[in-house]
Amino acid sequence: MRTERLVQRLLGLAAGCSVAVTLLIFGFMVILGLPLATGGTFFRMFTSAWLPHQGVYGIAPMVAGTLSIASLAVVFSVPVSLGCAALISVLGSGPLPALLHRLVRFMTGIPTVVYGFAGIFLLVPLVREWAGRGSGMCILSAALLLGVLIAPTMILFFSDSFASVPRTYLEAAEALGATPVQKLLHVVIPCSWRGLTSGVVLALGRAVGDTLIALMIAGNATAMPGSVLEPARTLTAHIALVVAADFDSLEFRTLFACGIILYLCTTVMVIFTRRIGAAWEQQRW
Amino acid sequence: MNAPAYQEEQMKPEYKMSSENLDFYYGDFKALHGVSMDFKPREVTALIGPSGCGKSTYLRCLNRMNDLIPISRVEGKVTLDGEDIYAPSLDVVMLRRKVGMVFQKPNPFPKTIFDNVAYGLWVNGIKDKAFVQERVEESLKQAAIWDEVKDRLQDTALGLSGGQQQRLCIARALAVKPEVVLMDEPASALDPIATQKIEELIHELKETYTIIIVTHNMQQAARVSDVTAFFYVGKLIEVGDTDTIFTRPKKKQTEDYITGRFG
Ligand SMILES: Nc1ncnc2c1ncn2[C@@H]1O[C@H](COP(=O)(O)OP(=O)(O)O)[C@@H](O)[C@H]1O
Ligand SMILES: [Mg+2]
């Protein structure tokens, strides 16, 4: 009884700590970013370009870069991940599912920089050739590679939620003469909306938060990208690049705005998808 | 179905389904030992026996539901209208459409009542709305649940009582117009009134379908079936007219079981 209460307290403490740290970080960013707000530059930042030589520190291009790269990555990755997860838990037979599962788990352990490196040598030239212009370092390349990077997370999440669909539903469908694909489309996927949405949020969070791939592959141009074949800079890459160069200037201060955006982005995403997941679950499928 | 005439002659055409020397293995464990049995059309056959004796395993061999179990193995022969259902060329989807199944625990999908019954039609590629509508109503009526649900077809099936859910599952199985209906202890999770409804339903369905029902309840077997088969540790001990089995069984084990001396 006593140890139980102790464990409970310890766990409570741990939970409290993580909440406190999250809140503290947010507070820290707001306080340090405050001088921008009073200077009147804060809101202009979100709409203007990044022209440090003219004293204009807008981060609109980076917001656009982050959003386009992350969302494209998810768009590329979701169908592939769904297919893989389906092979692992529903459609595959023989040794294939187990092998695939092991491979995917292994992929989650590969350091991001390895992906980036492989991307520079394999993917970037391909895209360069296909596009017929530019360096190949562009939104498309970064999104494709990021799609590969976030796929394992999604696959594991998806296949777990597929595997937890009640056997009785599967048997019922099977007994009515459903083919494996029909089982997948009509029973398995509709029954796993919660898992699917959580997987996508997690992956989206990873895509928004990833720094290295964007830094290595996306080209880091500060101009507003006009198409997916143009280079772009993400918020995270921007933070990394500016921090590496500078420490106390207005330029540096704008980073806190980037941080706040990333922070809010994640929060909104999580809340949003929770809502969607819950709504889906309540609806009939 | 499309079996050539000579084959029909050979394969005892008076039987809807037959099994010959059927063995079934879960890995190394032999769960069925040479079960040979015939099912006449439009008759109810009850499979009885103590728990774990292989009744469900046998039933699931009849529509190949055991295919899903990874390391299982079937030996022997099962035929539907004279056609070997384990033949490599056989379409399992078509087989399951002809041999429907109702499970022990009611397992409606978390969908509306309508969608549950229509599901089997959709997976079989039937999309004509009017036809689906008509067939859903017909099936619900056949399953004696139409009056209870006709005003709430768009409500979720999970809001129904256990007995209603089970009759809904029967309607779902009937919607694809099977020829044989397999039922694995369909009333074991239900209260006496719901059980009675299911039993009455079986009586009516017998007019149209060949029914094979597993039950651990001997009174139920006596009430609903024409033929009773007694299983014991994976073997078919005795099969015969229900009256005969319950009044003058030939085997000692059968007599012990039905008189409650074991099991
Ligand atoms: N999926 C399975 N894997 C291994 N053994 C099984 C499996 N299903 C059933 N068995 C075994 O097969 C035997 C027959 O089971 P079952 O057909 O369910 O019996 P019954 O329906 O008569 O109670 C039992 O000994 C049971 O333990
Ligand atoms: Mg059983």
Coordinates of C-alpha atoms in Angstrom, one line a residue, chain B:
Chain B
M1 CA -23.6 -26.3 -58.2
N2 CA -22.2 -26.8 -61.7
A3 CA -21.0 -30.3 -60.9
P4 CA -21.3 -32.6 -63.9
A5 CA -24.1 -35.1 -63.7
Y6 CA -22.0 -38.2 -63.4
Q7 CA -20.3 -36.6 -60.3
E8 CA -23.7 -35.9 -58.7
E9 CA -24.6 -39.5 -59.1
Q10 CA -21.4 -40.6 -57.5
M11 CA -21.5 -38.1 -54.7
K12 CA -24.9 -39.0 -53.1
P13 CA -27.0 -36.2 -54.5
E14 CA -29.5 -36.5 -51.7
Y15 CA -27.0 -34.8 -49.4
K16 CA -26.4 -31.1 -49.4
M17 CA -23.0 -31.4 -47.6
S18 CA -20.8 -34.3 -46.7
S19 CA -17.5 -34.9 -45.0
E20 CA -15.4 -38.0 -45.5
N21 CA -12.7 -39.0 -43.2
L22 CA -12.1 -35.4 -42.1
D23 CA -9.0 -34.9 -40.0
F24 CA -8.0 -31.5 -38.7
Y25 CA -4.8 -30.4 -37.0
Y26 CA -3.9 -27.3 -35.0
G27 CA -0.1 -27.6 -35.5
D28 CA 0.7 -31.0 -34.0
F29 CA -2.6 -31.3 -32.2
K30 CA -5.1 -33.5 -34.0
A31 CA -8.5 -32.0 -33.2
L32 CA -10.7 -34.1 -35.5
H33 CA -10.2 -37.8 -36.2
G34 CA -11.8 -39.1 -39.4
V35 CA -15.2 -37.5 -39.2
S36 CA -17.6 -38.8 -41.9
M37 CA -21.1 -37.3 -41.9
D38 CA -23.8 -36.3 -44.3
F39 CA -26.3 -33.4 -44.2
K40 CA -29.6 -33.6 -46.0
P41 CA -31.1 -30.5 -47.5
R42 CA -33.7 -28.7 -45.4
E43 CA -32.8 -30.5 -42.2
V44 CA -31.5 -29.3 -38.9
T45 CA -28.5 -31.2 -37.7
A46 CA -27.3 -30.6 -34.1
L47 CA -23.7 -31.2 -33.1
I48 CA -23.5 -32.0 -29.4
G49 CA -20.7 -33.1 -27.1
P50 CA -18.6 -31.9 -24.1
S51 CA -16.7 -28.7 -24.5
G52 CA -13.4 -29.0 -26.3
C53 CA -14.5 -32.1 -28.3
G54 CA -14.1 -30.4 -31.7
K55 CA -17.7 -29.3 -32.5
S56 CA -16.7 -25.7 -33.5
T57 CA -13.6 -27.0 -35.3
Y58 CA -15.7 -29.3 -37.4
L59 CA -18.3 -26.6 -38.1
R60 CA -15.6 -24.2 -39.2
C61 CA -14.2 -26.8 -41.6
L62 CA -17.5 -26.7 -43.4
N63 CA -17.1 -23.1 -44.7
R64 CA -13.3 -23.0 -44.4
M65 CA -13.2 -20.5 -41.6
N66 CA -10.2 -22.4 -40.3
D67 CA -8.2 -21.2 -43.3
L68 CA -7.4 -18.2 -41.2
I69 CA -5.5 -20.2 -38.5
P70 CA -1.9 -20.1 -39.5
I71 CA -0.5 -23.6 -38.8
S72 CA -3.6 -25.6 -39.2
R73 CA -4.1 -28.5 -41.7
V74 CA -7.1 -30.3 -43.1
E75 CA -7.1 -33.9 -44.5
G76 CA -10.0 -35.7 -46.0
K77 CA -12.9 -34.3 -48.0
V78 CA -15.8 -32.0 -47.6
T79 CA -18.3 -31.6 -50.3
L80 CA -21.1 -29.1 -51.1
D81 CA -23.5 -30.5 -53.7
G82 CA -20.9 -33.0 -54.6
E83 CA -18.1 -30.4 -55.1
D84 CA -14.9 -30.7 -53.0
I85 CA -14.7 -27.4 -51.1
Y86 CA -11.0 -27.8 -50.4
A87 CA -10.2 -28.2 -54.1
P88 CA -7.6 -25.7 -55.1
S89 CA -9.8 -24.3 -57.9
L90 CA -12.6 -23.6 -55.5
D91 CA -13.5 -19.9 -54.9
V92 CA -13.6 -19.5 -51.1
V93 CA -15.6 -16.3 -51.4
M94 CA -18.3 -18.2 -53.4
L95 CA -18.3 -21.0 -50.8
R96 CA -18.9 -18.6 -47.9
R97 CA -21.7 -17.0 -49.8
K98 CA -23.4 -20.4 -50.1
V99 CA -22.5 -21.5 -46.6
G100 CA -23.3 -18.7 -44.1
M101 CA -22.3 -18.6 -40.5
V102 CA -23.7 -17.3 -37.2
F103 CA -21.3 -17.0 -34.3
Q104 CA -21.5 -17.8 -30.6
K105 CA -21.3 -14.2 -29.5
P106 CA -23.4 -11.8 -31.5
N107 CA -20.9 -9.8 -33.6
P108 CA -22.7 -7.0 -35.5
F109 CA -20.5 -4.4 -37.0
P110 CA -20.5 -1.0 -35.3
K111 CA -22.6 0.3 -38.1
T112 CA -26.3 1.0 -38.6
I113 CA -28.8 -1.9 -38.5
F114 CA -29.4 -1.4 -42.2
D115 CA -25.7 -1.4 -43.1
N116 CA -25.1 -4.6 -41.1
V117 CA -27.6 -6.5 -43.2
A118 CA -26.6 -4.9 -46.4
Y119 CA -22.9 -5.6 -45.8
G120 CA -22.9 -9.1 -47.4
L121 CA -24.6 -7.7 -50.5
W122 CA -22.0 -5.0 -50.9
V123 CA -19.0 -7.3 -50.6
N124 CA -20.7 -9.4 -53.2
G125 CA -20.8 -6.4 -55.6
I126 CA -24.6 -5.8 -55.4
K127 CA -25.1 -2.0 -55.5
D128 CA -28.6 -1.5 -56.8
K129 CA -30.2 0.5 -54.0
A130 CA -33.8 -0.7 -54.5
F131 CA -32.6 -4.3 -54.6
V132 CA -30.5 -3.9 -51.4
Q133 CA -33.4 -2.2 -49.6
E134 CA -35.7 -5.0 -50.5
R135 CA -33.3 -7.7 -49.6
V136 CA -32.5 -6.1 -46.2
E137 CA -36.2 -6.0 -45.4
E138 CA -36.8 -9.5 -46.5
S139 CA -33.9 -10.8 -44.5
L140 CA -34.9 -8.9 -41.4
K141 CA -38.4 -10.4 -41.7
Q142 CA -37.0 -13.9 -42.2
A143 CA -34.9 -13.4 -39.0
A144 CA -38.1 -12.3 -37.2
I145 CA -36.6 -9.0 -36.1
W146 CA -38.2 -6.7 -38.7
D147 CA -41.0 -5.5 -36.4
E148 CA -38.6 -4.5 -33.7
V149 CA -36.2 -2.5 -35.9
K150 CA -38.2 -1.3 -38.9
D151 CA -38.5 2.2 -37.4
R152 CA -34.8 2.5 -36.6
L153 CA -32.9 1.0 -39.4
Q154 CA -30.4 3.9 -39.3
D155 CA -29.6 3.5 -35.6
T156 CA -26.5 1.7 -34.6
A157 CA -26.8 -2.0 -34.3
L158 CA -24.8 -1.9 -31.0
G159 CA -27.9 -0.3 -29.3
L160 CA -29.9 -3.6 -29.7
S161 CA -30.2 -6.2 -27.0
G162 CA -28.1 -9.3 -27.2
G163 CA -30.9 -11.4 -28.6
Q164 CA -31.8 -8.8 -31.1
Q165 CA -28.2 -8.5 -32.1
Q166 CA -28.0 -12.2 -32.7
R167 CA -31.1 -12.2 -34.9
L168 CA -29.6 -9.3 -36.7
C169 CA -26.5 -11.4 -37.3
I170 CA -28.8 -14.2 -38.6
A171 CA -30.4 -11.6 -41.0
R172 CA -27.0 -10.5 -42.1
A173 CA -26.1 -14.1 -42.9
L174 CA -29.4 -14.7 -44.7
A175 CA -29.2 -11.6 -46.8
V176 CA -26.7 -13.2 -49.3
K177 CA -29.1 -16.1 -49.7
P178 CA -26.9 -18.9 -48.5
E179 CA -27.9 -22.6 -49.0
V180 CA -26.4 -23.8 -45.7
V181 CA -26.4 -21.9 -42.4
L182 CA -23.8 -22.9 -39.8
M183 CA -24.6 -21.8 -36.2
D184 CA -22.0 -22.1 -33.4
E185 CA -23.9 -22.0 -30.1
P186 CA -26.0 -19.1 -31.4
A187 CA -28.1 -18.9 -28.2
S188 CA -25.5 -19.6 -25.5
A189 CA -25.0 -15.9 -24.7
L190 CA -28.7 -15.1 -24.6
D191 CA -31.5 -15.2 -22.0
P192 CA -34.2 -17.8 -22.1
I193 CA -36.7 -15.7 -24.0
A194 CA -34.2 -14.7 -26.6
T195 CA -33.2 -18.3 -26.9
Q196 CA -36.7 -19.4 -27.5
K197 CA -37.0 -16.8 -30.3
I198 CA -33.9 -18.1 -31.9
E199 CA -35.2 -21.7 -31.7
E200 CA -38.5 -20.7 -33.2
L201 CA -36.6 -19.0 -35.9
I202 CA -34.6 -22.1 -36.7
H203 CA -37.8 -24.0 -37.1
E204 CA -38.9 -21.6 -39.8
L205 CA -35.6 -21.3 -41.5
K206 CA -35.6 -25.1 -41.9
E207 CA -38.1 -24.7 -44.7
T208 CA -35.5 -23.0 -46.9
Y209 CA -32.1 -23.8 -45.5
T210 CA -29.9 -26.6 -44.5
I211 CA -28.9 -25.8 -40.9
I212 CA -26.1 -27.2 -38.9
I213 CA -26.1 -26.0 -35.3
V214 CA -23.6 -26.6 -32.5
T215 CA -25.1 -26.6 -29.0
H216 CA -24.0 -27.6 -25.6
N217 CA -27.6 -27.6 -24.5
M218 CA -29.1 -31.0 -25.1
Q219 CA -32.7 -29.9 -24.6
Q220 CA -32.1 -27.4 -27.3
A221 CA -30.7 -30.1 -29.6
A222 CA -33.8 -32.2 -28.9
R223 CA -36.1 -29.3 -29.6
V224 CA -34.7 -27.9 -32.8
S225 CA -33.0 -30.7 -34.7
D226 CA -33.9 -33.6 -37.0
V227 CA -30.5 -35.3 -36.8
T228 CA -28.1 -35.2 -33.8
A229 CA -24.4 -36.0 -33.9
F230 CA -22.5 -36.7 -30.8
F231 CA -18.8 -35.8 -30.7
Y232 CA -16.3 -36.8 -28.2
V233 CA -12.5 -35.9 -28.1
G234 CA -12.4 -35.2 -31.8
K235 CA -14.3 -38.2 -32.9
L236 CA -17.8 -38.5 -34.2
I237 CA -19.2 -41.2 -31.9
E238 CA -22.7 -41.5 -33.1
V239 CA -25.1 -39.8 -35.5
G240 CA -28.8 -40.5 -36.1
D241 CA -32.3 -39.2 -35.9
T242 CA -32.6 -36.9 -32.9
D243 CA -35.4 -39.1 -31.4
T244 CA -33.3 -42.2 -31.6
I245 CA -30.2 -40.6 -30.2
F246 CA -32.1 -39.2 -27.2
T247 CA -34.1 -42.3 -26.5
R248 CA -32.2 -45.4 -27.8
P249 CA -28.6 -44.4 -28.4
K250 CA -26.4 -47.3 -29.6
K251 CA -23.2 -46.3 -28.0
K252 CA -22.5 -46.3 -24.3
Q253 CA -20.6 -43.0 -24.4
T254 CA -23.6 -41.3 -26.1
E255 CA -26.0 -42.6 -23.5
D256 CA -23.7 -41.5 -20.6
Y257 CA -23.5 -38.0 -22.1
I258 CA -27.2 -37.5 -22.7
T259 CA -28.1 -38.9 -19.4
G260 CA -25.7 -36.5 -17.8
R261 CA -23.2 -39.0 -16.4
F262 CA -20.4 -36.9 -17.8
G263 CA -19.6 -33.8 -19.7

